[in-house]
């Protein structure tokens, strides 16, 4: 364990994140108080734990820089995003673009202030300029986007930390669930009357676990209540190829869905089995062709780098197979092992039982080489980076990047990642975000995750949103 004492209750999150980036497989605790006087109850300290004392008097940037340089010297690691934690890199670039700074000035600022590498600096600036161009056609400050969560999946993937319930066991609740979504749609239709939604995103979970009639019922209801005549994009995550059929695709097409995702995560059958997906690569390929045949001309694919047991050769193989399908949009994720996911528990158990010699972090393996293979593969398909975000506990301390063909970028992805527009979210486990124009202030409210509870207290979820938007 890394145990860090700080004198004042300041910058705890930043210090924790930075230490965690250098010591991903160790527990990191930041404790307020001088050594010997801090409350250590509940901490299981052993002789091998490293204890540091940090003076937090400096400015945040100086402090983080000093910690970074010290830990980099100690571990020999250089982090691609330098000491950047908790700030979206593209937001920094975007703010400086808005101030009229040149690319050179922005690059100097990011490198000198946060020690970001040349390559990541270029990526952040490139994406920020592209985002700005895409958003320039949208009056996003006066609009809003709508997110509808369908929290059911065919099975639960090993790495999943989203709200997801196996459809087999929850089938009987789907009708009531849609009824509650309809109530939430009524709320949107009433309280947002006169405002125009820019994008609609039905995500999950796996929305295509809904039967064709259920999908029609939901979208028809939405269309009958909310004016969608001006929306720029209507996405349905069709994620798992083991969840959709020709009939479902046809229902979505009829209902005006413009963008779907067909997510392989990897094009290696062995890994698919390992991560708990009950479909093969061949089925994924068939599903992709089926979606094209049904007329979908904007298809996103997601892949994950750093999946257990995969090396650079596997990533190269995945990219080669994806290139043959030529998706319009490709999101490259770095695996994030989140507490609460089955993957976290499985690996932890194996470590504890001595079944595996490697640590939690060593068993996943995203590398700079894999990131490069993915970026070059995307470029070879004519896809350009258009959004990126970073998460906690992300493999290799890298980022997730969305690439798209010209004119096919997922607008909802930009709006939500840059946090420039309010997102009204309906359904179990969803989070509504209100973006206040001034100073980018953001307030959130959550819907409960449990499906049964959501159905029972849907009115309360609506009230929470009403209060949030009355602020
Ligand atoms: S498809 Fe997505 S939401 Fe469903 S179990 Fe897998 S990771 Fe979780």
CSV table of C-alpha atoms and ligand atoms in Angstrom, one decimal:
chain,number,residue,atom,x,y,z
A,1,UNK,CA,0.0,0.0,0.0
A,2,UNK,CA,1.0,3.6,-0.6
A,3,UNK,CA,0.1,5.7,2.4
A,4,UNK,CA,0.3,9.4,2.0
A,5,UNK,CA,-0.1,11.9,4.8
A,6,UNK,CA,-1.2,15.5,4.0
A,7,UNK,CA,-1.4,18.3,6.6
A,8,UNK,CA,-4.6,19.9,5.2
A,9,UNK,CA,-7.7,18.5,3.6
A,10,UNK,CA,-6.7,19.7,0.1
A,11,UNK,CA,-6.1,18.0,-3.3
A,12,UNK,CA,-6.8,14.6,-1.9
A,13,UNK,CA,-8.4,13.4,-5.1
A,14,UNK,CA,-5.5,14.7,-7.3
A,15,UNK,CA,-2.8,13.2,-5.1
A,16,UNK,CA,-4.7,9.8,-4.9
A,17,UNK,CA,-5.2,9.7,-8.7
A,18,UNK,CA,-1.5,10.5,-9.4
A,19,UNK,CA,-0.2,7.9,-7.1
A,20,UNK,CA,-2.7,5.4,-8.5
A,21,UNK,CA,-1.4,6.1,-12.0
A,22,UNK,CA,2.1,5.2,-10.9
A,23,UNK,CA,1.1,2.3,-8.7
A,24,UNK,CA,-2.0,0.9,-10.4
A,25,UNK,CA,-1.8,-2.5,-8.6
A,26,UNK,CA,-1.4,-1.1,-5.1
A,27,UNK,CA,-3.9,0.3,-2.7
A,28,UNK,CA,-3.4,4.1,-2.3
A,29,UNK,CA,-4.6,5.9,0.8
A,30,UNK,CA,-4.4,9.6,1.4
A,31,UNK,CA,-4.8,10.5,5.1
A,32,UNK,CA,-5.1,14.0,6.5
A,33,UNK,CA,-2.9,14.7,9.5
A,34,UNK,CA,0.8,14.6,10.5
A,35,UNK,CA,2.5,11.3,10.7
A,36,UNK,CA,1.7,9.7,14.1
A,37,UNK,CA,-1.4,11.8,14.7
A,38,UNK,CA,-3.6,10.8,11.8
A,39,UNK,CA,-6.5,8.5,12.4
A,40,UNK,CA,-5.2,5.1,11.2
A,41,UNK,CA,-8.0,3.0,12.5
A,42,UNK,CA,-9.3,0.7,9.8
A,43,UNK,CA,-6.0,0.8,7.9
A,44,UNK,CA,-4.2,-2.5,7.7
A,45,UNK,CA,-0.6,-1.2,7.6
A,46,UNK,CA,2.2,-3.7,7.0
A,47,UNK,CA,6.0,-3.3,7.0
A,48,UNK,CA,6.1,-3.3,3.2
A,49,UNK,CA,3.8,-0.3,2.9
A,50,UNK,CA,5.4,2.9,1.7
A,51,UNK,CA,4.6,6.0,3.7
A,52,UNK,CA,5.0,9.5,2.3
A,53,UNK,CA,4.4,12.9,3.7
A,54,UNK,CA,3.3,15.7,1.4
A,55,UNK,CA,3.1,19.4,2.1
A,56,UNK,CA,0.0,20.7,0.3
A,57,UNK,CA,0.9,24.4,0.6
A,58,UNK,CA,1.9,24.9,-3.1
A,59,UNK,CA,-0.4,25.6,-5.9
A,60,UNK,CA,-2.2,22.5,-7.2
A,61,UNK,CA,-0.3,22.5,-10.5
A,62,UNK,CA,3.1,22.9,-8.8
A,63,UNK,CA,2.3,20.2,-6.3
A,64,UNK,CA,1.2,17.7,-8.9
A,65,UNK,CA,4.2,18.5,-11.0
A,66,UNK,CA,6.5,17.8,-8.1
A,67,UNK,CA,4.8,14.6,-7.2
A,68,UNK,CA,4.9,13.5,-10.8
A,69,UNK,CA,8.6,14.1,-11.2
A,70,UNK,CA,9.4,12.4,-7.9
A,71,UNK,CA,7.3,9.3,-8.7
A,72,UNK,CA,8.5,9.2,-12.3
A,73,UNK,CA,12.1,9.2,-11.0
A,74,UNK,CA,11.4,6.6,-8.4
A,75,UNK,CA,9.5,4.2,-10.7
A,76,UNK,CA,11.1,5.0,-14.1
A,77,UNK,CA,7.6,5.5,-15.6
A,78,UNK,CA,6.6,8.3,-17.9
A,79,UNK,CA,2.9,8.8,-18.1
A,80,UNK,CA,1.5,9.8,-21.6
A,81,UNK,CA,-0.8,12.3,-20.0
A,82,UNK,CA,1.7,13.6,-17.6
A,83,UNK,CA,0.2,14.8,-14.3
A,84,UNK,CA,-3.2,15.5,-15.8
A,85,UNK,CA,-5.9,14.0,-13.6
A,86,UNK,CA,-9.6,14.9,-13.3
A,87,UNK,CA,-9.5,17.4,-16.2
A,88,UNK,CA,-10.5,16.5,-19.7
A,89,UNK,CA,-7.5,17.2,-21.9
A,90,UNK,CA,-9.7,18.3,-24.8
A,91,UNK,CA,-11.4,20.9,-22.6
A,92,UNK,CA,-8.0,22.5,-21.8
A,93,UNK,CA,-7.3,22.6,-25.5
A,94,UNK,CA,-10.8,23.8,-26.3
A,95,UNK,CA,-10.6,26.7,-23.8
A,96,UNK,CA,-7.3,27.8,-25.2
A,97,UNK,CA,-8.6,27.7,-28.8
A,98,UNK,CA,-11.5,29.9,-27.6
A,99,UNK,CA,-9.0,32.3,-26.2
A,100,UNK,CA,-7.5,32.5,-29.7
A,101,UNK,CA,-4.2,30.6,-28.9
A,102,UNK,CA,-2.3,28.9,-31.7
A,103,UNK,CA,-1.7,25.2,-31.8
A,104,UNK,CA,1.9,25.9,-30.8
A,105,UNK,CA,0.9,27.9,-27.8
A,106,UNK,CA,-1.6,25.3,-26.7
A,107,UNK,CA,1.0,22.5,-27.1
A,108,UNK,CA,3.6,24.5,-25.1
A,109,UNK,CA,1.1,25.1,-22.3
A,110,UNK,CA,0.0,21.5,-22.0
A,111,UNK,CA,3.6,20.2,-22.1
A,112,UNK,CA,5.0,22.8,-19.6
A,113,UNK,CA,2.0,22.8,-17.2
A,114,UNK,CA,1.0,19.2,-17.2
A,115,UNK,CA,4.0,17.4,-18.7
A,116,UNK,CA,1.8,15.8,-21.4
A,117,UNK,CA,3.7,14.0,-24.1
A,118,UNK,CA,4.0,15.5,-27.6
A,119,UNK,CA,1.8,12.8,-29.1
A,120,UNK,CA,-1.0,13.2,-26.6
A,121,UNK,CA,-0.8,17.0,-26.9
A,122,UNK,CA,-1.3,16.7,-30.7
A,123,UNK,CA,-4.2,14.3,-30.2
A,124,UNK,CA,-6.0,16.6,-27.7
A,125,UNK,CA,-5.6,19.7,-30.0
A,126,UNK,CA,-6.6,17.8,-33.1
A,127,UNK,CA,-9.8,16.5,-31.4
A,128,UNK,CA,-10.6,19.8,-29.8
A,129,UNK,CA,-10.5,21.6,-33.2
A,130,UNK,CA,-12.6,18.8,-34.8
A,131,UNK,CA,-15.2,19.0,-32.0
A,132,UNK,CA,-15.4,22.7,-32.3
A,133,UNK,CA,-16.1,22.5,-36.0
A,134,UNK,CA,-18.8,19.8,-35.5
A,135,UNK,CA,-20.5,21.7,-32.7
A,136,UNK,CA,-20.4,25.0,-34.6
A,137,UNK,CA,-23.5,23.8,-36.5
A,138,UNK,CA,-25.5,23.1,-33.4
A,139,UNK,CA,-27.2,25.5,-31.1
A,140,UNK,CA,-26.4,23.1,-28.2
A,141,UNK,CA,-26.6,25.7,-25.4
A,142,UNK,CA,-30.3,26.2,-26.1
A,143,UNK,CA,-31.1,22.6,-26.7
A,144,UNK,CA,-30.8,19.4,-24.8
A,145,UNK,CA,-30.1,15.7,-25.4
A,146,UNK,CA,-32.2,12.8,-24.3
A,147,UNK,CA,-30.8,9.5,-23.0
A,148,UNK,CA,-32.9,6.5,-22.5
A,149,UNK,CA,-31.4,3.5,-20.6
A,150,UNK,CA,-32.4,-0.1,-21.2
A,151,UNK,CA,-30.6,-1.9,-18.4
A,152,UNK,CA,-31.0,-5.5,-19.8
A,153,UNK,CA,-28.3,-7.6,-21.5
A,154,UNK,CA,-28.2,-11.2,-22.9
A,155,UNK,CA,-25.6,-12.1,-20.3
A,156,UNK,CA,-23.2,-10.1,-18.1
A,157,UNK,CA,-19.8,-9.4,-19.5
A,158,UNK,CA,-16.9,-10.1,-17.1
A,159,UNK,CA,-15.6,-6.5,-17.1
A,160,UNK,CA,-19.1,-4.8,-16.8
A,161,UNK,CA,-19.7,-2.1,-14.3
A,162,UNK,CA,-22.8,-0.7,-15.9
A,163,UNK,CA,-26.4,-1.1,-14.9
A,164,UNK,CA,-27.1,-4.5,-16.5
A,165,UNK,CA,-29.5,-7.3,-15.7
A,166,UNK,CA,-29.9,-10.6,-17.6
A,167,UNK,CA,-32.9,-10.3,-19.8
A,168,UNK,CA,-33.9,-13.9,-19.3
A,169,UNK,CA,-34.7,-13.3,-15.7
A,170,UNK,CA,-36.2,-9.8,-16.2
A,171,UNK,CA,-38.4,-10.4,-19.2
A,172,UNK,CA,-41.6,-10.2,-17.2
A,173,UNK,CA,-40.7,-6.6,-16.0
A,174,UNK,CA,-40.0,-5.1,-19.5
A,175,UNK,CA,-43.6,-4.0,-20.1
A,176,UNK,CA,-43.8,-2.1,-16.7
A,177,UNK,CA,-40.3,-0.7,-17.4
A,178,UNK,CA,-41.5,0.8,-20.7
A,179,UNK,CA,-44.6,2.1,-19.0
A,180,UNK,CA,-42.3,4.0,-16.6
A,181,UNK,CA,-40.2,5.3,-19.4
A,182,UNK,CA,-43.4,6.6,-21.0
A,183,UNK,CA,-44.2,8.5,-17.8
A,184,UNK,CA,-40.7,10.0,-17.9
A,185,UNK,CA,-41.2,10.9,-21.6
A,186,UNK,CA,-44.5,12.7,-20.6
A,187,UNK,CA,-42.4,14.7,-18.1
A,188,UNK,CA,-40.0,15.7,-20.8
A,189,UNK,CA,-42.7,16.6,-23.2
A,190,UNK,CA,-44.3,18.8,-20.7
A,191,UNK,CA,-41.4,20.5,-18.9
A,192,UNK,CA,-39.2,20.9,-22.0
A,193,UNK,CA,-41.9,22.1,-24.3
A,194,UNK,CA,-40.5,24.7,-26.7
A,195,UNK,CA,-37.0,23.3,-26.4
A,196,UNK,CA,-35.6,21.2,-29.1
A,197,UNK,CA,-33.6,18.1,-28.5
A,198,UNK,CA,-30.5,17.8,-30.5
A,199,UNK,CA,-29.8,14.1,-30.1
A,200,UNK,CA,-31.5,11.0,-28.8
A,201,UNK,CA,-29.4,8.1,-27.4
A,202,UNK,CA,-30.9,4.8,-26.3
A,203,UNK,CA,-28.2,3.0,-24.4
A,204,UNK,CA,-27.7,0.4,-21.8
A,205,UNK,CA,-27.3,-2.3,-21.0
A,206,UNK,CA,-28.3,-3.6,-24.4
A,207,UNK,CA,-31.4,-1.9,-25.9
A,208,UNK,CA,-31.8,-4.6,-28.5
A,209,UNK,CA,-32.8,-7.0,-25.8
A,210,UNK,CA,-36.2,-5.4,-26.4
A,211,UNK,CA,-38.4,-7.3,-28.8
A,212,UNK,CA,-39.3,-5.5,-32.1
A,213,UNK,CA,-42.8,-4.5,-30.8
A,214,UNK,CA,-41.3,-3.2,-27.5
A,215,UNK,CA,-38.8,-1.1,-29.4
A,216,UNK,CA,-41.6,0.2,-31.7
A,217,UNK,CA,-43.8,1.0,-28.7
A,218,UNK,CA,-41.0,2.9,-26.9
A,219,UNK,CA,-39.8,5.0,-29.9
A,220,UNK,CA,-43.3,5.5,-31.2
A,221,UNK,CA,-44.4,6.9,-27.9
A,222,UNK,CA,-41.3,9.2,-27.8
A,223,UNK,CA,-42.0,10.5,-31.3
A,224,UNK,CA,-45.7,11.1,-30.5
A,225,UNK,CA,-44.8,13.2,-27.4
A,226,UNK,CA,-41.6,15.0,-28.2
A,227,UNK,CA,-40.8,16.9,-31.4
A,228,UNK,CA,-37.8,15.1,-32.9
A,229,UNK,CA,-38.1,16.7,-36.3
A,230,UNK,CA,-34.8,18.7,-35.7
A,231,UNK,CA,-32.6,16.0,-34.2
A,232,UNK,CA,-29.2,15.6,-35.6
A,233,UNK,CA,-28.8,12.0,-34.6
A,234,UNK,CA,-30.8,9.1,-33.1
A,235,UNK,CA,-28.6,6.3,-31.8
A,236,UNK,CA,-29.5,2.9,-30.5
A,237,UNK,CA,-26.7,0.9,-29.0
A,238,UNK,CA,-27.2,-2.5,-30.5
A,239,UNK,CA,-24.0,-3.6,-28.9
A,240,UNK,CA,-24.2,-7.3,-28.6
A,241,UNK,CA,-24.8,-9.2,-31.8
A,242,UNK,CA,-26.4,-12.0,-29.8
A,243,UNK,CA,-29.2,-9.6,-29.1
A,244,UNK,CA,-30.4,-8.4,-32.4
A,245,UNK,CA,-32.3,-9.8,-35.4
A,246,UNK,CA,-33.4,-8.6,-38.8
A,247,UNK,CA,-36.9,-7.7,-37.3
A,248,UNK,CA,-35.4,-5.6,-34.6
A,249,UNK,CA,-33.1,-3.7,-37.0
A,250,UNK,CA,-36.1,-3.2,-39.3
A,251,UNK,CA,-38.2,-1.8,-36.4
A,252,UNK,CA,-35.4,0.6,-35.5
A,253,UNK,CA,-35.0,1.7,-39.1
A,254,UNK,CA,-38.8,2.3,-39.5
A,255,UNK,CA,-38.8,4.3,-36.3
A,256,UNK,CA,-36.1,6.7,-37.6
A,257,UNK,CA,-33.0,5.4,-35.8
A,258,UNK,CA,-30.0,6.8,-37.7
A,259,UNK,CA,-27.0,5.4,-35.9
A,260,UNK,CA,-26.3,2.0,-34.2
A,261,UNK,CA,-23.4,0.3,-32.7
A,262,UNK,CA,-22.3,-3.3,-33.2
A,263,UNK,CA,-19.6,-3.9,-30.6
A,264,UNK,CA,-17.1,-6.7,-30.9
A,265,UNK,CA,-14.7,-5.6,-28.2
A,266,UNK,CA,-12.2,-8.0,-29.8
A,267,UNK,CA,-12.2,-10.1,-32.9
A,268,UNK,CA,-10.7,-13.1,-31.1
A,269,UNK,CA,-13.1,-15.9,-30.2
A,270,UNK,CA,-11.0,-17.1,-27.2
A,271,UNK,CA,-11.1,-13.7,-25.5
A,272,UNK,CA,-14.9,-13.3,-26.3
A,273,UNK,CA,-15.5,-16.5,-24.3
A,274,UNK,CA,-13.2,-15.4,-21.5
A,275,UNK,CA,-15.0,-12.1,-21.1
A,276,UNK,CA,-18.4,-13.7,-20.9
A,277,UNK,CA,-19.8,-12.8,-24.4
A,278,UNK,CA,-22.0,-15.5,-25.8
A,279,UNK,CA,-21.3,-14.9,-29.4
A,280,UNK,CA,-18.6,-15.6,-31.9
A,281,UNK,CA,-16.6,-13.4,-34.2
A,282,UNK,CA,-18.4,-15.0,-37.2
A,283,UNK,CA,-21.8,-14.1,-35.6
A,284,UNK,CA,-20.6,-10.5,-35.1
A,285,UNK,CA,-19.6,-10.3,-38.8
A,286,UNK,CA,-23.0,-11.6,-39.9
A,287,UNK,CA,-24.7,-9.1,-37.6
A,288,UNK,CA,-22.7,-6.2,-39.0
A,289,UNK,CA,-23.6,-7.2,-42.6
A,290,UNK,CA,-27.3,-7.7,-41.6
A,291,UNK,CA,-27.3,-4.1,-40.3
A,292,UNK,CA,-25.8,-2.8,-43.5
A,293,UNK,CA,-28.3,-4.7,-45.5
A,294,UNK,CA,-31.1,-3.1,-43.5
A,295,UNK,CA,-29.8,0.3,-44.6
A,296,UNK,CA,-27.8,1.5,-41.6
A,297,UNK,CA,-25.1,3.8,-43.0
A,298,UNK,CA,-23.7,5.0,-39.7
A,299,UNK,CA,-22.5,2.0,-37.7
A,300,UNK,CA,-20.2,2.4,-34.7
A,301,UNK,CA,-18.0,-0.4,-33.4
A,302,UNK,CA,-16.3,-0.5,-30.0
A,303,UNK,CA,-13.1,-2.4,-29.1
A,304,UNK,CA,-11.2,-2.7,-25.8
A,305,UNK,CA,-7.5,-2.8,-25.5
A,306,UNK,CA,-5.9,-4.6,-22.6
A,307,UNK,CA,-8.3,-7.4,-22.4
A,308,UNK,CA,-7.0,-10.3,-20.3
A,309,UNK,CA,-4.5,-12.5,-22.2
A,310,UNK,CA,-4.4,-10.3,-25.3
A,311,UNK,CA,-1.2,-9.0,-26.8
A,312,UNK,CA,-0.2,-6.7,-29.7
A,313,UNK,CA,-0.7,-9.5,-32.2
A,314,UNK,CA,-4.3,-10.0,-31.0
A,315,UNK,CA,-5.0,-6.2,-31.4
A,316,UNK,CA,-3.5,-6.2,-34.9
A,317,UNK,CA,-5.7,-9.1,-35.8
A,318,UNK,CA,-8.8,-7.3,-34.4
A,319,UNK,CA,-8.0,-4.2,-36.4
A,320,UNK,CA,-7.4,-6.2,-39.6
A,321,UNK,CA,-10.8,-7.9,-39.2
A,322,UNK,CA,-12.6,-4.6,-38.4
A,323,UNK,CA,-11.0,-2.9,-41.5
A,324,UNK,CA,-12.7,-5.5,-43.7
A,325,UNK,CA,-16.1,-4.4,-42.2
A,326,UNK,CA,-15.3,-0.7,-42.7
A,327,UNK,CA,-17.4,0.8,-39.8
A,328,UNK,CA,-18.2,4.5,-39.9
A,329,UNK,CA,-17.2,5.1,-36.3
A,330,UNK,CA,-14.8,3.2,-34.1
A,331,UNK,CA,-14.3,3.7,-30.3
A,332,UNK,CA,-11.1,2.3,-28.9
A,333,UNK,CA,-11.3,1.8,-25.2
A,334,UNK,CA,-8.5,1.0,-22.7
A,335,UNK,CA,-9.8,-1.6,-20.3
A,336,UNK,CA,-10.7,-0.1,-17.0
A,337,UNK,CA,-11.0,-2.6,-14.2
A,338,UNK,CA,-13.6,-1.2,-11.9
A,339,UNK,CA,-14.4,-2.4,-8.4
A,340,UNK,CA,-17.8,-4.1,-8.6
A,341,UNK,CA,-17.1,-5.7,-12.0
A,342,UNK,CA,-16.9,-9.5,-12.1
A,343,UNK,CA,-13.5,-9.2,-13.8
A,344,UNK,CA,-12.2,-7.4,-10.7
A,345,UNK,CA,-13.5,-10.0,-8.4
A,346,UNK,CA,-12.3,-13.0,-10.5
A,347,UNK,CA,-8.8,-11.7,-10.8
A,348,UNK,CA,-8.7,-10.7,-7.1
A,349,UNK,CA,-9.8,-14.1,-6.0
A,350,UNK,CA,-7.2,-15.8,-8.2
A,351,UNK,CA,-4.5,-13.5,-6.8
A,352,UNK,CA,-5.6,-14.2,-3.2
A,353,UNK,CA,-5.7,-18.0,-3.7
A,354,UNK,CA,-2.2,-17.9,-5.3
A,355,UNK,CA,-3.7,-19.3,-8.5
A,356,UNK,CA,-2.0,-16.6,-10.5
A,357,UNK,CA,1.4,-15.1,-9.8
A,358,UNK,CA,0.8,-11.8,-11.5
A,359,UNK,CA,-1.0,-8.9,-9.9
A,360,UNK,CA,-4.3,-7.5,-10.8
A,361,UNK,CA,-2.8,-4.9,-13.1
A,362,UNK,CA,-0.3,-7.2,-14.7
A,363,UNK,CA,-3.0,-9.6,-15.9
A,364,UNK,CA,-4.4,-6.9,-18.1
A,365,UNK,CA,-2.0,-5.4,-20.6
A,366,UNK,CA,-2.6,-2.3,-22.6
A,367,UNK,CA,0.6,-0.9,-24.0
A,368,UNK,CA,1.7,2.0,-26.1
A,369,UNK,CA,2.3,-0.4,-29.0
A,370,UNK,CA,-1.4,-1.6,-28.8
A,371,UNK,CA,-2.6,2.1,-28.8
A,372,UNK,CA,-0.4,2.7,-31.8
A,373,UNK,CA,-1.7,-0.3,-33.7
A,374,UNK,CA,-5.3,0.8,-33.0
A,375,UNK,CA,-4.7,4.5,-34.0
A,376,UNK,CA,-2.9,3.5,-37.2
A,377,UNK,CA,-5.6,0.9,-38.0
A,378,UNK,CA,-8.3,3.6,-37.6
A,379,UNK,CA,-6.3,6.0,-39.8
A,380,UNK,CA,-6.0,3.3,-42.5
A,381,UNK,CA,-9.8,3.0,-42.5
A,382,UNK,CA,-10.1,6.8,-43.1
A,383,UNK,CA,-11.3,7.4,-39.5
A,384,UNK,CA,-10.2,10.6,-37.6
A,385,UNK,CA,-10.2,11.0,-33.8
A,386,UNK,CA,-13.2,13.2,-32.7
A,387,UNK,CA,-13.6,12.7,-28.9
A,388,UNK,CA,-11.6,11.3,-26.0
A,389,UNK,CA,-12.1,10.7,-22.4
A,390,UNK,CA,-10.1,9.2,-19.6
A,391,UNK,CA,-11.3,7.1,-16.7
A,392,UNK,CA,-10.0,6.0,-13.3
A,393,UNK,CA,-8.1,2.7,-13.2
A,394,UNK,CA,-7.7,2.7,-16.9
A,395,UNK,CA,-5.2,0.2,-18.2
A,396,UNK,CA,-1.8,1.9,-19.0
A,397,UNK,CA,-3.2,5.2,-17.9
A,398,UNK,CA,-4.2,5.8,-21.5
A,399,UNK,CA,-7.6,7.1,-22.8
A,400,UNK,CA,-10.6,6.1,-24.8
A,401,UNK,CA,-10.8,7.6,-28.2
A,402,UNK,CA,-13.6,7.8,-30.7
A,403,UNK,CA,-12.7,7.8,-34.4
A,404,UNK,CA,-15.1,8.5,-37.3
A,405,UNK,CA,-15.4,9.1,-41.0
A,406,UNK,CA,-16.1,12.6,-42.1
A,407,UNK,CA,-19.7,13.5,-41.3
A,408,UNK,CA,-20.3,10.4,-39.1
A,409,UNK,CA,-19.0,11.5,-35.8
A,410,UNK,CA,-21.3,10.7,-32.9
A,411,UNK,CA,-22.6,14.1,-31.8
A,412,UNK,CA,-24.0,12.8,-28.5
A,413,UNK,CA,-20.6,11.5,-27.6
A,414,UNK,CA,-19.1,14.9,-28.0
A,415,UNK,CA,-21.9,16.7,-26.1
A,416,UNK,CA,-21.7,14.3,-23.1
A,417,UNK,CA,-17.9,14.2,-22.9
A,418,UNK,CA,-17.3,17.9,-23.2
A,419,UNK,CA,-20.2,18.5,-20.8
A,420,UNK,CA,-21.5,21.4,-22.9
A,421,UNK,CA,-25.2,20.4,-23.0
A,422,UNK,CA,-27.8,19.2,-20.5
A,423,UNK,CA,-28.6,15.5,-20.8
A,424,UNK,CA,-32.0,14.4,-19.6
A,425,UNK,CA,-31.7,10.8,-18.8
A,426,UNK,CA,-34.6,8.3,-18.4
A,427,UNK,CA,-34.6,4.8,-17.0
A,428,UNK,CA,-32.9,2.8,-14.2
A,429,UNK,CA,-29.4,3.7,-13.3
A,430,UNK,CA,-29.2,6.7,-15.6
A,431,UNK,CA,-27.8,10.1,-14.6
A,432,UNK,CA,-29.3,13.4,-15.7
A,433,UNK,CA,-26.8,16.3,-16.0
A,434,UNK,CA,-27.8,19.9,-16.1
A,435,UNK,CA,-25.2,22.2,-17.6
A,436,UNK,CA,-25.6,25.8,-16.5
A,437,UNK,CA,-24.4,28.2,-19.2
A,438,UNK,CA,-22.3,30.3,-16.8
A,439,UNK,CA,-18.8,28.9,-15.9
A,440,UNK,CA,-19.8,25.4,-17.0
A,441,UNK,CA,-21.4,24.6,-13.7
A,442,UNK,CA,-22.9,21.1,-13.7
A,443,UNK,CA,-25.5,19.5,-11.4
A,444,UNK,CA,-26.6,15.9,-11.6
A,445,UNK,CA,-29.4,13.7,-10.4
A,446,UNK,CA,-29.5,9.9,-10.5
A,447,UNK,CA,-32.2,7.5,-11.1
A,448,UNK,CA,-32.1,4.4,-8.9
A,449,UNK,CA,-30.3,1.4,-10.5
A,450,UNK,CA,-32.5,-1.4,-9.3
A,451,UNK,CA,-35.2,-2.1,-12.0
A,452,UNK,CA,-37.9,-3.1,-9.5
A,453,UNK,CA,-37.3,0.0,-7.4
A,454,UNK,CA,-37.2,2.2,-10.5
A,455,UNK,CA,-40.6,0.8,-11.5
A,456,UNK,CA,-42.0,1.4,-8.0
A,457,UNK,CA,-40.7,4.9,-7.6
A,458,UNK,CA,-40.6,6.3,-11.1
A,459,UNK,CA,-42.6,9.4,-10.0
A,460,UNK,CA,-39.9,10.2,-7.5
A,461,UNK,CA,-37.3,10.0,-10.3
A,462,UNK,CA,-39.3,12.5,-12.3
A,463,UNK,CA,-39.6,14.8,-9.3
A,464,UNK,CA,-35.9,14.7,-8.8
A,465,UNK,CA,-35.4,15.9,-12.4
A,466,UNK,CA,-38.1,18.5,-12.0
A,467,UNK,CA,-36.3,19.9,-9.0
A,468,UNK,CA,-32.9,19.9,-10.8
A,469,UNK,CA,-34.2,21.9,-13.8
A,470,UNK,CA,-36.1,24.3,-11.5
A,471,UNK,CA,-32.8,25.4,-9.9
B,1,LIG,S1,-23.0,-5.6,-23.1
B,1,LIG,FE1,-22.3,-3.8,-22.0
B,1,LIG,S2,-23.8,-3.3,-20.4
B,1,LIG,FE2,-24.2,-5.4,-21.1
B,1,LIG,S3,-23.1,-6.8,-19.7
B,1,LIG,FE3,-21.7,-6.3,-21.4
B,1,LIG,S4,-20.5,-4.5,-20.8
B,1,LIG,FE4,-22.3,-4.7,-19.4
